Tab-separated table of C-alpha atoms in Angstrom:
chain	number	residue	atom	x	y	z
A	1	MET	CA	-43.354	14.234	-40.426
A	2	PRO	CA	-44.190	10.580	-39.490
A	3	LEU	CA	-40.556	9.664	-40.231
A	4	LEU	CA	-39.312	12.418	-37.915
A	5	LEU	CA	-41.680	11.234	-35.194
A	6	LEU	CA	-40.446	7.664	-35.630
A	7	LEU	CA	-36.802	8.752	-35.462
A	8	GLY	CA	-37.575	10.882	-32.421
A	9	ALA	CA	-39.284	7.961	-30.711
A	10	ILE	CA	-36.332	5.660	-31.468
A	11	LEU	CA	-33.898	8.266	-30.138
A	12	ALA	CA	-35.989	8.760	-27.000
A	13	LEU	CA	-36.133	5.005	-26.395
A	14	ALA	CA	-32.379	4.723	-26.962
A	15	CYS	CA	-31.745	7.517	-24.448
A	16	LEU	CA	-34.124	5.910	-21.971
A	17	PHE	CA	-32.432	2.531	-22.381
A	18	TYR	CA	-28.995	4.120	-21.939
A	19	TRP	CA	-30.223	5.910	-18.808
A	20	TYR	CA	-31.549	2.619	-17.437
A	21	LEU	CA	-28.231	0.853	-18.055
A	22	ALA	CA	-26.063	3.647	-16.680
A	23	ARG	CA	-28.184	5.132	-13.892
A	24	SER	CA	-26.597	3.054	-11.121
A	25	HIS	CA	-23.080	3.896	-12.318
A	26	GLY	CA	-23.134	7.190	-10.460
A	27	HIS	CA	-23.385	5.431	-7.100
A	28	TRP	CA	-19.768	5.894	-6.045
A	29	ALA	CA	-19.689	9.543	-7.140
A	30	LYS	CA	-22.308	10.202	-4.439
A	31	GLN	CA	-20.178	8.599	-1.709
A	32	ARG	CA	-17.637	10.815	0.005
A	33	GLY	CA	-14.012	10.189	-0.921
A	34	ILE	CA	-14.428	6.980	-2.958
A	35	PRO	CA	-12.904	7.095	-6.460
A	36	THR	CA	-14.242	4.941	-9.302
A	37	LEU	CA	-12.028	2.737	-11.439
A	38	PRO	CA	-11.982	4.037	-15.044
A	39	GLY	CA	-13.379	1.846	-17.804
A	40	CYS	CA	-17.022	1.526	-16.747
A	41	TRP	CA	-19.397	0.527	-19.588
A	42	PRO	CA	-23.181	1.057	-19.522
A	43	GLY	CA	-24.956	-2.099	-18.427
A	44	VAL	CA	-21.851	-4.208	-17.879
A	45	GLY	CA	-19.926	-1.868	-15.593
A	46	HIS	CA	-16.325	-3.048	-15.217
A	47	MET	CA	-17.203	-6.632	-16.151
A	48	LEU	CA	-16.499	-6.456	-19.889
A	49	PRO	CA	-13.111	-8.279	-19.620
A	50	THR	CA	-14.795	-10.857	-17.376
A	51	LEU	CA	-17.662	-11.389	-19.812
A	52	LEU	CA	-15.084	-11.830	-22.580
A	53	MET	CA	-13.330	-14.408	-20.330
A	54	ARG	CA	-10.141	-12.343	-20.193
A	55	GLU	CA	-10.197	-11.566	-16.471
A	56	SER	CA	-11.846	-13.149	-13.438
A	57	LEU	CA	-13.591	-11.081	-10.780
A	58	GLU	CA	-10.631	-11.757	-8.470
A	59	TYR	CA	-8.166	-10.234	-10.926
A	60	LEU	CA	-10.535	-7.343	-11.634
A	61	ALA	CA	-10.338	-6.538	-7.908
A	62	THR	CA	-6.538	-6.791	-8.064
A	63	ARG	CA	-6.464	-4.390	-11.015
A	64	ALA	CA	-8.812	-1.966	-9.251
A	65	TYR	CA	-6.517	-1.980	-6.210
A	66	ARG	CA	-3.404	-1.245	-8.261
A	67	GLU	CA	-4.962	1.214	-10.717
A	68	SER	CA	-6.957	3.284	-8.251
A	69	PRO	CA	-7.294	6.897	-9.502
A	70	ARG	CA	-6.047	7.955	-6.057
A	71	PRO	CA	-2.986	6.010	-4.841
A	72	ASP	CA	-3.780	6.885	-1.208
A	73	ALA	CA	-7.466	5.901	-1.380
A	74	SER	CA	-8.641	3.460	1.298
A	75	SER	CA	-11.109	1.937	-1.183
A	76	VAL	CA	-12.124	2.155	-4.823
A	77	GLY	CA	-15.526	1.638	-6.409
A	78	ILE	CA	-16.297	-0.704	-9.307
A	79	TYR	CA	-19.510	-1.987	-10.873
A	80	PHE	CA	-20.477	-5.639	-11.187
A	81	MET	CA	-22.738	-5.167	-14.202
A	82	ARG	CA	-25.149	-2.555	-12.756
A	83	LYS	CA	-24.425	-3.365	-9.103
A	84	PRO	CA	-21.907	-1.272	-7.129
A	85	MET	CA	-19.046	-3.163	-5.521
A	86	LEU	CA	-16.365	-1.825	-3.169
A	87	VAL	CA	-12.701	-2.859	-3.390
A	88	LEU	CA	-10.804	-2.384	-0.103
A	89	ARG	CA	-7.251	-0.976	0.003
A	90	ASP	CA	-6.924	-0.406	3.760
A	91	PRO	CA	-6.163	-3.243	6.244
A	92	ASP	CA	-8.258	-1.514	8.914
A	93	LEU	CA	-11.289	-1.657	6.613
A	94	VAL	CA	-10.475	-5.327	6.005
A	95	LYS	CA	-10.531	-5.873	9.774
A	96	GLN	CA	-13.944	-4.224	10.020
A	97	VAL	CA	-15.384	-6.443	7.281
A	98	LEU	CA	-13.841	-9.745	8.393
A	99	GLN	CA	-13.855	-9.317	12.161
A	100	SER	CA	-15.221	-6.305	14.045
A	101	ASP	CA	-18.407	-5.897	11.955
A	102	PHE	CA	-18.736	-9.554	11.003
A	103	ALA	CA	-22.495	-9.471	11.644
A	104	SER	CA	-22.832	-7.107	8.668
A	105	PHE	CA	-20.636	-9.216	6.371
A	106	HIS	CA	-21.171	-12.850	7.344
A	107	HIS	CA	-22.166	-13.751	3.765
A	108	ASN	CA	-19.471	-14.868	1.373
A	109	GLY	CA	-20.204	-13.316	-1.996
A	110	ARG	CA	-20.795	-16.419	-4.071
A	111	ASP	CA	-24.184	-18.092	-4.294
A	112	ILE	CA	-24.858	-21.734	-5.020
A	113	ASN	CA	-28.197	-22.962	-6.332
A	114	PRO	CA	-29.017	-25.993	-4.136
A	115	LYS	CA	-31.208	-27.426	-6.890
A	116	ALA	CA	-28.243	-27.570	-9.250
A	117	ASP	CA	-25.464	-28.337	-6.740
A	118	ALA	CA	-27.053	-29.809	-3.605
A	119	ILE	CA	-23.750	-31.238	-2.355
A	120	LEU	CA	-21.708	-28.054	-2.822
A	121	ALA	CA	-24.472	-25.971	-1.217
A	122	LYS	CA	-23.782	-27.808	2.080
A	123	ASN	CA	-20.208	-26.458	2.166
A	124	PRO	CA	-19.985	-23.852	4.993
A	125	PHE	CA	-18.176	-21.538	2.573
A	126	PHE	CA	-21.421	-21.124	0.614
A	127	ILE	CA	-23.956	-21.214	3.467
A	128	HIS	CA	-25.566	-17.817	4.132
A	129	ASP	CA	-27.886	-18.665	7.030
A	130	LEU	CA	-25.842	-17.797	10.119
A	131	GLN	CA	-27.071	-20.605	12.371
A	132	ALA	CA	-26.737	-23.252	9.642
A	133	TRP	CA	-23.240	-21.956	8.897
A	134	ARG	CA	-22.206	-22.162	12.567
A	135	GLU	CA	-23.427	-25.751	12.839
A	136	SER	CA	-21.752	-26.821	9.598
A	137	ARG	CA	-18.468	-25.120	10.447
A	138	ALA	CA	-18.391	-26.570	13.974
A	139	ARG	CA	-18.838	-30.057	12.539
A	140	VAL	CA	-15.994	-29.583	10.021
A	141	VAL	CA	-13.682	-28.088	12.674
A	142	GLY	CA	-14.364	-31.122	14.851
A	143	HIS	CA	-13.082	-33.391	12.093
A	144	LEU	CA	-9.694	-31.620	12.183
A	145	SER	CA	-8.799	-31.445	15.882
A	146	GLY	CA	-5.172	-31.875	16.963
A	147	LYS	CA	-5.600	-35.550	17.868
A	148	LYS	CA	-7.267	-36.303	14.546
A	149	LEU	CA	-4.546	-34.444	12.633
A	150	SER	CA	-1.952	-36.704	14.248
A	151	CYS	CA	-3.891	-39.702	12.888
A	152	LEU	CA	-4.001	-38.144	9.415
A	153	PHE	CA	-0.256	-37.473	9.639
A	154	ALA	CA	0.481	-41.208	9.555
A	155	ILE	CA	-1.457	-41.511	6.291
A	156	ALA	CA	0.203	-38.390	4.865
A	157	ARG	CA	3.687	-39.693	5.653
A	158	ASN	CA	2.931	-42.886	3.752
A	159	VAL	CA	1.689	-40.804	0.795
A	160	SER	CA	4.853	-38.668	0.890
A	161	GLU	CA	6.907	-41.855	0.536
A	162	LYS	CA	4.839	-42.784	-2.526
A	163	MET	CA	5.707	-39.357	-3.931
A	164	THR	CA	9.448	-39.844	-3.459
A	165	ALA	CA	9.199	-43.316	-5.021
A	166	PHE	CA	7.513	-41.692	-8.031
A	167	ILE	CA	10.319	-39.116	-8.319
A	168	GLU	CA	12.929	-41.878	-7.993
A	169	ARG	CA	11.348	-43.708	-10.937
A	170	ARG	CA	11.568	-40.544	-13.002
A	171	LEU	CA	15.205	-39.995	-12.013
A	172	ALA	CA	16.059	-43.596	-12.898
A	173	GLU	CA	14.603	-43.019	-16.371
A	174	SER	CA	16.637	-39.824	-16.882
A	175	LYS	CA	19.994	-39.923	-18.644
A	176	VAL	CA	21.091	-36.755	-16.833
A	177	GLN	CA	19.883	-37.870	-13.376
A	178	GLU	CA	17.434	-35.007	-13.314
A	179	TYR	CA	13.651	-34.854	-13.144
A	180	GLU	CA	12.047	-31.755	-14.629
A	181	ALA	CA	8.519	-31.540	-13.254
A	182	GLU	CA	5.463	-29.365	-13.647
A	183	LEU	CA	4.996	-28.848	-9.921
A	184	LYS	CA	1.244	-28.421	-9.817
A	185	LYS	CA	0.734	-31.741	-11.630
A	186	LEU	CA	3.263	-33.432	-9.347
A	187	PHE	CA	1.722	-32.198	-6.120
A	188	VAL	CA	-1.858	-32.802	-7.155
A	189	ARG	CA	-0.815	-36.464	-7.223
A	190	TYR	CA	0.269	-36.097	-3.585
A	191	THR	CA	-2.877	-34.307	-2.408
A	192	GLY	CA	-5.122	-36.527	-4.530
A	193	GLU	CA	-3.621	-39.697	-3.067
A	194	MET	CA	-4.017	-38.211	0.412
A	195	VAL	CA	-7.728	-37.623	-0.161
A	196	ALA	CA	-8.202	-41.071	-1.702
A	197	ASN	CA	-6.391	-42.872	1.144
A	198	SER	CA	-7.812	-40.904	4.078
A	199	ALA	CA	-11.344	-40.008	2.945
A	200	PHE	CA	-12.342	-42.854	0.618
A	201	GLU	CA	-10.117	-45.728	1.813
A	202	VAL	CA	-8.995	-46.468	-1.741
A	203	GLU	CA	-5.750	-46.411	-3.652
A	204	GLY	CA	-6.086	-43.292	-5.777
A	205	GLN	CA	-3.504	-44.529	-8.335
A	206	CYS	CA	-2.314	-40.917	-8.403
A	207	PHE	CA	1.325	-41.974	-8.712
A	208	SER	CA	0.580	-44.600	-11.326
A	209	ASP	CA	1.928	-44.084	-14.834
A	210	GLU	CA	-1.341	-45.439	-16.222
A	211	ARG	CA	-4.375	-43.136	-16.438
A	212	GLU	CA	-7.387	-45.389	-15.956
A	213	PRO	CA	-10.618	-43.487	-16.835
A	214	GLY	CA	-12.468	-44.590	-13.695
A	215	SER	CA	-9.622	-44.018	-11.235
A	216	PHE	CA	-9.866	-41.535	-8.372
A	217	HIS	CA	-7.000	-39.483	-9.833
A	218	VAL	CA	-8.683	-38.954	-13.194
A	219	VAL	CA	-12.098	-38.132	-11.684
A	220	ALA	CA	-10.679	-35.697	-9.106
A	221	GLU	CA	-8.390	-34.020	-11.634
A	222	GLY	CA	-11.337	-33.066	-13.818
A	223	LEU	CA	-13.004	-30.967	-11.094
A	224	PHE	CA	-10.400	-28.197	-11.186
A	225	GLU	CA	-8.783	-28.578	-14.606
A	226	PRO	CA	-8.007	-25.048	-15.925
A	227	GLY	CA	-9.520	-24.073	-19.258
A	228	TRP	CA	-12.162	-21.868	-20.797
A	229	ALA	CA	-14.906	-24.459	-20.297
A	230	ASN	CA	-14.317	-24.588	-16.535
A	231	VAL	CA	-14.030	-20.787	-16.373
A	232	LEU	CA	-17.429	-20.454	-18.070
A	233	LYS	CA	-18.961	-23.105	-15.821
A	234	GLN	CA	-17.620	-21.410	-12.675
A	235	ALA	CA	-18.988	-18.038	-13.799
A	236	VAL	CA	-22.475	-19.488	-14.293
A	237	VAL	CA	-22.437	-21.505	-11.043
A	238	PHE	CA	-21.138	-18.699	-8.815
A	239	PHE	CA	-22.654	-15.568	-10.352
A	240	LEU	CA	-25.774	-16.756	-12.186
A	241	PRO	CA	-27.200	-19.394	-9.819
A	242	GLU	CA	-30.708	-19.088	-11.296
A	243	LEU	CA	-29.339	-19.883	-14.763
A	244	ALA	CA	-27.274	-22.718	-13.261
A	245	GLY	CA	-30.457	-24.231	-11.852
A	246	PHE	CA	-32.390	-23.794	-15.090
A	247	ALA	CA	-29.625	-25.131	-17.347
A	248	ASP	CA	-28.423	-27.762	-14.830
A	249	VAL	CA	-24.879	-26.344	-14.782
A	250	ARG	CA	-22.971	-27.846	-11.855
A	251	PHE	CA	-19.566	-27.197	-10.301
A	252	ILE	CA	-19.346	-30.873	-9.373
A	253	PRO	CA	-20.338	-32.886	-12.466
A	254	GLN	CA	-23.025	-35.522	-11.976
A	255	SER	CA	-20.567	-38.204	-13.107
A	256	ALA	CA	-18.081	-37.196	-10.384
A	257	GLU	CA	-20.804	-37.056	-7.731
A	258	ASP	CA	-21.993	-40.528	-8.773
A	259	PHE	CA	-18.412	-41.821	-8.566
A	260	PHE	CA	-17.939	-40.490	-5.026
A	261	ARG	CA	-21.356	-41.792	-3.937
A	262	GLU	CA	-20.760	-45.304	-5.310
A	263	THR	CA	-17.287	-45.399	-3.754
A	264	LEU	CA	-18.680	-44.302	-0.393
A	265	LEU	CA	-21.522	-46.851	-0.420
A	266	SER	CA	-19.039	-49.618	-1.181
A	267	ILE	CA	-16.809	-48.531	1.719
A	268	LEU	CA	-19.747	-48.306	4.119
A	269	ARG	CA	-20.802	-51.875	3.282
A	270	HIS	CA	-17.248	-53.018	3.939
A	271	ARG	CA	-16.891	-51.118	7.228
A	272	ARG	CA	-20.142	-52.461	8.644
A	273	GLU	CA	-18.549	-55.911	8.485
A	274	GLN	CA	-15.364	-54.752	10.261
A	275	PRO	CA	-15.200	-54.651	14.076
A	276	GLN	CA	-12.071	-52.457	13.956
A	277	LYS	CA	-12.591	-48.942	12.588
A	278	PRO	CA	-9.601	-47.180	10.974
A	279	ASN	CA	-8.453	-43.753	12.172
A	280	ASP	CA	-9.002	-41.853	8.950
A	281	PHE	CA	-10.978	-38.822	7.870
A	282	LEU	CA	-13.905	-40.893	6.655
A	283	GLN	CA	-14.333	-42.415	10.109
A	284	PHE	CA	-14.204	-38.955	11.699
A	285	VAL	CA	-17.089	-37.949	9.410
A	286	LEU	CA	-19.065	-41.130	10.091
A	287	ASP	CA	-18.723	-40.577	13.837
A	288	THR	CA	-20.559	-37.235	13.550
A	289	ASN	CA	-23.181	-38.133	10.919
A	290	ASP	CA	-26.026	-40.583	10.544
A	291	GLU	CA	-24.693	-43.319	8.243
A	292	ASP	CA	-27.939	-43.190	6.280
A	293	ASP	CA	-27.472	-39.472	5.532
A	294	ILE	CA	-25.315	-40.123	2.483
A	295	GLU	CA	-25.671	-36.581	1.110
A	296	SER	CA	-24.243	-34.965	4.265
A	297	ILE	CA	-21.395	-37.476	4.415
A	298	ILE	CA	-20.473	-36.844	0.778
A	299	ALA	CA	-20.700	-33.088	1.406
A	300	ASP	CA	-18.206	-33.322	4.300
A	301	LEU	CA	-15.869	-35.505	2.238
A	302	LEU	CA	-15.964	-33.075	-0.681
A	303	ILE	CA	-15.264	-30.125	1.651
A	304	TYR	CA	-12.154	-32.025	2.725
A	305	HIS	CA	-11.347	-32.845	-0.889
A	306	THR	CA	-11.565	-29.174	-1.899
A	307	ASP	CA	-9.442	-27.955	1.029
A	308	VAL	CA	-6.740	-30.567	0.472
A	309	TYR	CA	-6.670	-31.316	-3.238
A	310	GLU	CA	-6.384	-27.983	-5.029
A	311	THR	CA	-5.267	-25.309	-2.582
A	312	SER	CA	-2.585	-27.463	-0.927
A	313	SER	CA	-1.145	-28.559	-4.279
A	314	LEU	CA	-1.042	-24.942	-5.482
A	315	THR	CA	0.658	-23.875	-2.245
A	316	LEU	CA	3.271	-26.611	-2.604
A	317	ALA	CA	3.927	-25.774	-6.250
A	318	PHE	CA	4.599	-22.098	-5.573
A	319	LEU	CA	6.663	-22.885	-2.447
A	320	VAL	CA	8.994	-25.276	-4.278
A	321	TYR	CA	9.230	-22.799	-7.161
A	322	GLN	CA	10.415	-20.143	-4.685
A	323	LEU	CA	12.925	-22.542	-3.115
A	324	ALA	CA	14.330	-23.353	-6.555
A	325	ARG	CA	14.732	-19.633	-7.262
A	326	ASN	CA	16.301	-18.925	-3.865
A	327	PRO	CA	19.021	-21.562	-3.267
A	328	GLU	CA	20.388	-19.891	-0.122
A	329	GLU	CA	16.976	-20.024	1.521
A	330	GLN	CA	16.577	-23.593	0.289
A	331	ASP	CA	19.818	-24.599	2.023
A	332	LYS	CA	18.853	-22.744	5.207
A	333	ILE	CA	15.473	-24.467	5.367
A	334	ARG	CA	17.062	-27.856	4.637
A	335	ARG	CA	19.450	-27.418	7.594
A	336	HIS	CA	16.503	-26.388	9.755
A	337	VAL	CA	14.535	-29.502	8.729
A	338	ARG	CA	17.525	-31.752	9.466
A	339	ASP	CA	17.990	-30.209	12.898
A	340	ALA	CA	14.295	-30.523	13.753
A	341	SER	CA	14.076	-34.158	12.620
A	342	GLY	CA	17.380	-35.108	14.273
A	343	GLY	CA	18.336	-37.384	11.402
A	344	LYS	CA	15.318	-39.595	12.066
A	345	PRO	CA	12.106	-40.089	10.082
A	346	ILE	CA	9.847	-37.062	10.336
A	347	THR	CA	7.251	-37.352	13.091
A	348	TYR	CA	4.158	-35.303	13.854
A	349	GLU	CA	6.024	-33.620	16.730
A	350	SER	CA	9.202	-32.891	14.759
A	351	LEU	CA	7.132	-31.447	11.920
A	352	LYS	CA	5.454	-29.039	14.355
A	353	ALA	CA	8.940	-27.930	15.461
A	354	MET	CA	9.862	-26.823	11.914
A	355	GLY	CA	8.981	-23.188	12.513
A	356	TYR	CA	11.228	-21.679	9.857
A	357	LEU	CA	9.794	-24.008	7.223
A	358	GLU	CA	6.343	-22.783	8.238
A	359	GLN	CA	7.554	-19.189	7.816
A	360	ALA	CA	8.662	-20.091	4.279
A	361	VAL	CA	5.189	-21.478	3.550
A	362	TYR	CA	3.620	-18.237	4.770
A	363	GLU	CA	6.023	-16.148	2.696
A	364	SER	CA	5.238	-18.153	-0.425
A	365	LEU	CA	1.525	-17.717	0.311
A	366	ARG	CA	2.114	-13.985	0.694
A	367	LEU	CA	3.668	-13.754	-2.756
A	368	ILE	CA	1.071	-15.917	-4.521
A	369	PRO	CA	-2.000	-16.855	-2.466
A	370	PRO	CA	-4.107	-19.646	-4.035
A	371	THR	CA	-7.130	-17.317	-3.938
A	372	PRO	CA	-6.172	-13.856	-5.272
A	373	ALA	CA	-9.160	-12.107	-3.641
A	374	LEU	CA	-11.980	-12.628	-1.141
A	375	TYR	CA	-15.556	-11.747	-2.029
A	376	LYS	CA	-17.961	-10.713	0.740
A	377	ARG	CA	-21.530	-9.462	0.629
A	378	CYS	CA	-23.118	-6.947	2.978
A	379	SER	CA	-25.906	-8.594	4.990
A	380	ARG	CA	-27.178	-5.495	6.814
A	381	ALA	CA	-26.793	-1.741	6.351
A	382	THR	CA	-23.504	-0.398	7.692
A	383	THR	CA	-20.892	2.292	7.084
A	384	LEU	CA	-17.168	1.865	6.454
A	385	LEU	CA	-14.897	4.765	7.431
A	386	GLY	CA	-11.466	4.839	5.760
A	387	GLU	CA	-8.329	6.349	7.276
A	388	ASP	CA	-8.371	8.858	4.388
A	389	GLY	CA	-11.770	10.185	5.488
A	390	ALA	CA	-13.751	8.216	2.897
A	391	GLU	CA	-17.235	7.268	4.049
A	392	CYS	CA	-18.969	4.334	2.397
A	393	ARG	CA	-22.583	3.517	3.171
A	394	LEU	CA	-23.313	-0.084	2.239
A	395	ARG	CA	-26.734	-1.663	1.769
A	396	PRO	CA	-27.715	-5.321	2.137
A	397	GLY	CA	-26.594	-7.130	-1.007
A	398	ASP	CA	-23.716	-4.759	-1.833
A	399	GLY	CA	-20.507	-6.579	-2.720
A	400	VAL	CA	-17.096	-6.042	-1.108
A	401	MET	CA	-13.867	-7.366	-2.613
A	402	ILE	CA	-10.664	-7.829	-0.618
A	403	PRO	CA	-7.728	-8.134	-3.068
A	404	VAL	CA	-5.536	-10.512	-1.053
A	405	GLN	CA	-2.621	-10.723	-3.478
A	406	ALA	CA	-2.522	-6.960	-4.036
A	407	LEU	CA	-2.533	-6.223	-0.280
A	408	GLN	CA	0.156	-8.822	0.348
A	409	ASN	CA	2.430	-7.339	-2.323
A	410	ASP	CA	1.833	-3.625	-1.722
A	411	PRO	CA	5.141	-1.715	-1.244
A	412	ARG	CA	3.306	0.626	1.143
A	413	TYR	CA	3.151	-2.230	3.627
A	414	TRP	CA	5.958	-4.599	2.601
A	415	SER	CA	9.578	-3.672	1.881
A	416	GLU	CA	10.829	-5.293	-1.346
A	417	PRO	CA	7.526	-7.137	-1.738
A	418	GLU	CA	8.774	-9.175	-4.717
A	419	ALA	CA	11.577	-10.756	-2.636
A	420	PHE	CA	11.172	-14.172	-0.978
A	421	ARG	CA	12.059	-13.548	2.683
A	422	PRO	CA	10.670	-16.030	5.239
A	423	ASP	CA	12.054	-13.830	8.038
A	424	ARG	CA	9.028	-11.566	7.492
A	425	PHE	CA	6.999	-14.095	9.472
A	426	GLY	CA	9.280	-14.303	12.492
A	427	PRO	CA	7.705	-13.617	15.923
A	428	GLU	CA	8.958	-10.007	16.126
A	429	GLN	CA	7.780	-9.099	12.637
A	430	LEU	CA	4.370	-10.671	13.258
A	431	ALA	CA	3.955	-8.683	16.470
A	432	GLU	CA	4.709	-5.398	14.677
A	433	ARG	CA	2.623	-5.930	11.528
A	434	ASN	CA	-1.094	-5.434	11.039
A	435	ARG	CA	-2.425	-9.013	10.893
A	436	TYR	CA	-4.966	-8.033	8.216
A	437	LEU	CA	-2.170	-7.575	5.686
A	438	PHE	CA	-1.786	-11.365	5.364
A	439	LEU	CA	-5.009	-13.051	4.306
A	440	ALA	CA	-4.018	-16.273	2.556
A	441	PHE	CA	-6.233	-18.179	5.017
A	442	GLY	CA	-8.682	-15.328	5.517
A	443	GLU	CA	-9.309	-13.870	8.977
A	444	GLY	CA	-12.110	-13.631	11.481
A	445	PRO	CA	-14.905	-16.156	12.118
A	446	ARG	CA	-14.889	-17.394	8.502
A	447	MET	CA	-11.151	-18.070	8.482
A	448	CYS	CA	-10.188	-21.235	6.573
A	449	VAL	CA	-11.118	-24.298	8.642
A	450	GLY	CA	-8.517	-26.431	6.859
A	451	MET	CA	-5.525	-24.211	7.665
A	452	ARG	CA	-3.799	-26.561	10.106
A	453	LEU	CA	-4.361	-29.582	7.882
A	454	GLY	CA	-3.088	-27.709	4.827
A	455	LEU	CA	0.031	-26.515	6.661
A	456	MET	CA	0.739	-30.039	7.881
A	457	LEU	CA	0.495	-31.533	4.386
A	458	VAL	CA	2.548	-28.781	2.743
A	459	LYS	CA	5.271	-28.840	5.399
A	460	LEU	CA	5.505	-32.639	5.340
A	461	ALA	CA	5.858	-32.814	1.558
A	462	ALA	CA	8.386	-29.959	1.454
A	463	ALA	CA	10.463	-31.394	4.316
A	464	THR	CA	10.454	-34.872	2.756
A	465	LEU	CA	11.658	-33.485	-0.574
A	466	LEU	CA	14.323	-31.212	0.925
A	467	LEU	CA	15.902	-34.111	2.827
A	468	ARG	CA	16.364	-36.031	-0.434
A	469	TYR	CA	16.584	-33.566	-3.308
A	470	ARG	CA	17.877	-30.221	-4.419
A	471	VAL	CA	15.456	-28.248	-6.566
A	472	ALA	CA	16.661	-25.891	-9.275
A	473	PRO	CA	14.911	-23.454	-11.631
A	474	SER	CA	13.587	-24.617	-14.980
A	475	ALA	CA	13.767	-22.566	-18.160
A	476	LYS	CA	10.129	-23.536	-18.752
A	477	SER	CA	8.975	-21.168	-15.982
A	478	PRO	CA	9.754	-17.452	-16.340
A	479	TRP	CA	10.707	-15.165	-13.484
A	480	PRO	CA	8.375	-13.768	-12.352
A	481	LEU	CA	5.559	-16.134	-13.228
A	482	GLU	CA	2.861	-14.962	-15.615
A	483	MET	CA	-0.503	-15.715	-14.041
A	484	ASP	CA	-3.660	-16.890	-15.802
A	485	ARG	CA	-5.995	-13.994	-15.056
A	486	THR	CA	-9.176	-15.813	-16.095
A	487	SER	CA	-9.423	-18.149	-13.085
A	488	PHE	CA	-10.682	-17.531	-9.555
A	489	LEU	CA	-7.647	-19.528	-8.350
A	490	ALA	CA	-3.962	-18.739	-8.884
A	491	TYR	CA	-2.773	-20.673	-11.927
A	492	ALA	CA	0.407	-19.859	-13.830
A	493	LYS	CA	0.397	-19.784	-17.616
A	494	GLY	CA	2.431	-22.711	-18.894
A	495	GLY	CA	2.575	-24.266	-15.434
A	496	VAL	CA	5.119	-24.034	-12.609
A	497	TRP	CA	8.313	-25.941	-13.363
A	498	ALA	CA	11.437	-26.979	-11.437
A	499	LYS	CA	14.180	-29.620	-11.621
A	500	PHE	CA	14.893	-32.279	-8.981
A	501	ARG	CA	18.308	-33.844	-8.405
A	502	ARG	CA	19.360	-36.218	-5.634
A	503	LEU	CA	21.334	-34.357	-2.975
A	504	GLU	CA	24.467	-36.491	-3.313
A	505	GLU	CA	24.493	-35.949	-7.086
A	506	ALA	CA	23.733	-32.215	-6.868
A	507	ALA	CA	26.646	-31.524	-4.506
């Protein structure tokens, strides 16, 4: 009898524990018209592949979008561990979350523990307090006004010439007059040198063949290097901020923060002795901050670093990959760039006139956005009504995922979505299409503050390359690309490769 009682008690506890783990997993069944993605496990919800480091939250949202039990559903429910999370499949719901009901969704979904990452916590992307966010964003926007962008253009043009000199060295070393490049690694040299020159007034040595351990290039490269260690670190920093604070897990390593701080202090000492102040990003930041507030200055510089360094290099890599795979479009864009520049060196004004090149950038971003999904968090109780009649009641703290890549490649909204067609972003097409179907820069009040800067850098690099080189596909990159599903950014397995040949030799 005692044994039976013991077994009964164990069974009762097991049932109680199971009920505790699974009780929240009936949330979406109670909401009208919202299907649940299959594959929900007690306690971990749909996060098992994420916990096993096989799939990031962004790619989970993409999978939920594409594998919805109801193809016509405006949204689909998933579970982040035991917490319900809604994945949107309707651009009108996206508009409500990002724009019309912004007051209910002004939180981005990721949290940063300021004790562990004090610098990153100052980034407006991670600030939850609405007034603090407005002040921080306004300051960053002020650093990137039209007049200031024209000043940064002069620096960027010099960096683009360093890039072509680097490619020329590689071509001179080649017996077949061809340079086969992993594009992400090539363009991170360009964006890294831009950050070093414009924000830290140093030579980044990004186009140097030597890799000095203390150089800007090596330090900056380590912040975003793909790999399981960075994936694990990002998961802890963004989703377990309490653990990040306890274990001192940081997105920006202490060594990198110390490097940037020491570099900045050295520059400040030098600038105090100079009567003439340079027109660079660092000076724009100094003009709006107290020079003694080193933490805020570093925070603004690292916001700039993040916007320029990784996302712009990814955008360039995928754009050039598409141009290599679509030679007719490449030729068309090259003619357009020649006409806009008039056979003269590219200027800030002529770059702005390259509208078709900008359309190509948008189309590349549609196919592969650097961020596959956006993560928002409900900040006050509200209700989302889908065009299919679904009614979702959200509570403060509930998560909402917007699968950017899935929306931008959905055949319901885009004809031949896998095709590279810059004409999709012509004026007539833009006027006819729901603007919330293209979200590479986000939308609404929290739209990417670095959009104009990023477009300028990407267009300048692409135009500079097209005037000198023809790019061709490499056998090292498959078609289509196979993406690394473990990262919160869009990385391709094995890299993104293409071949460069001088135009006169490629003819």
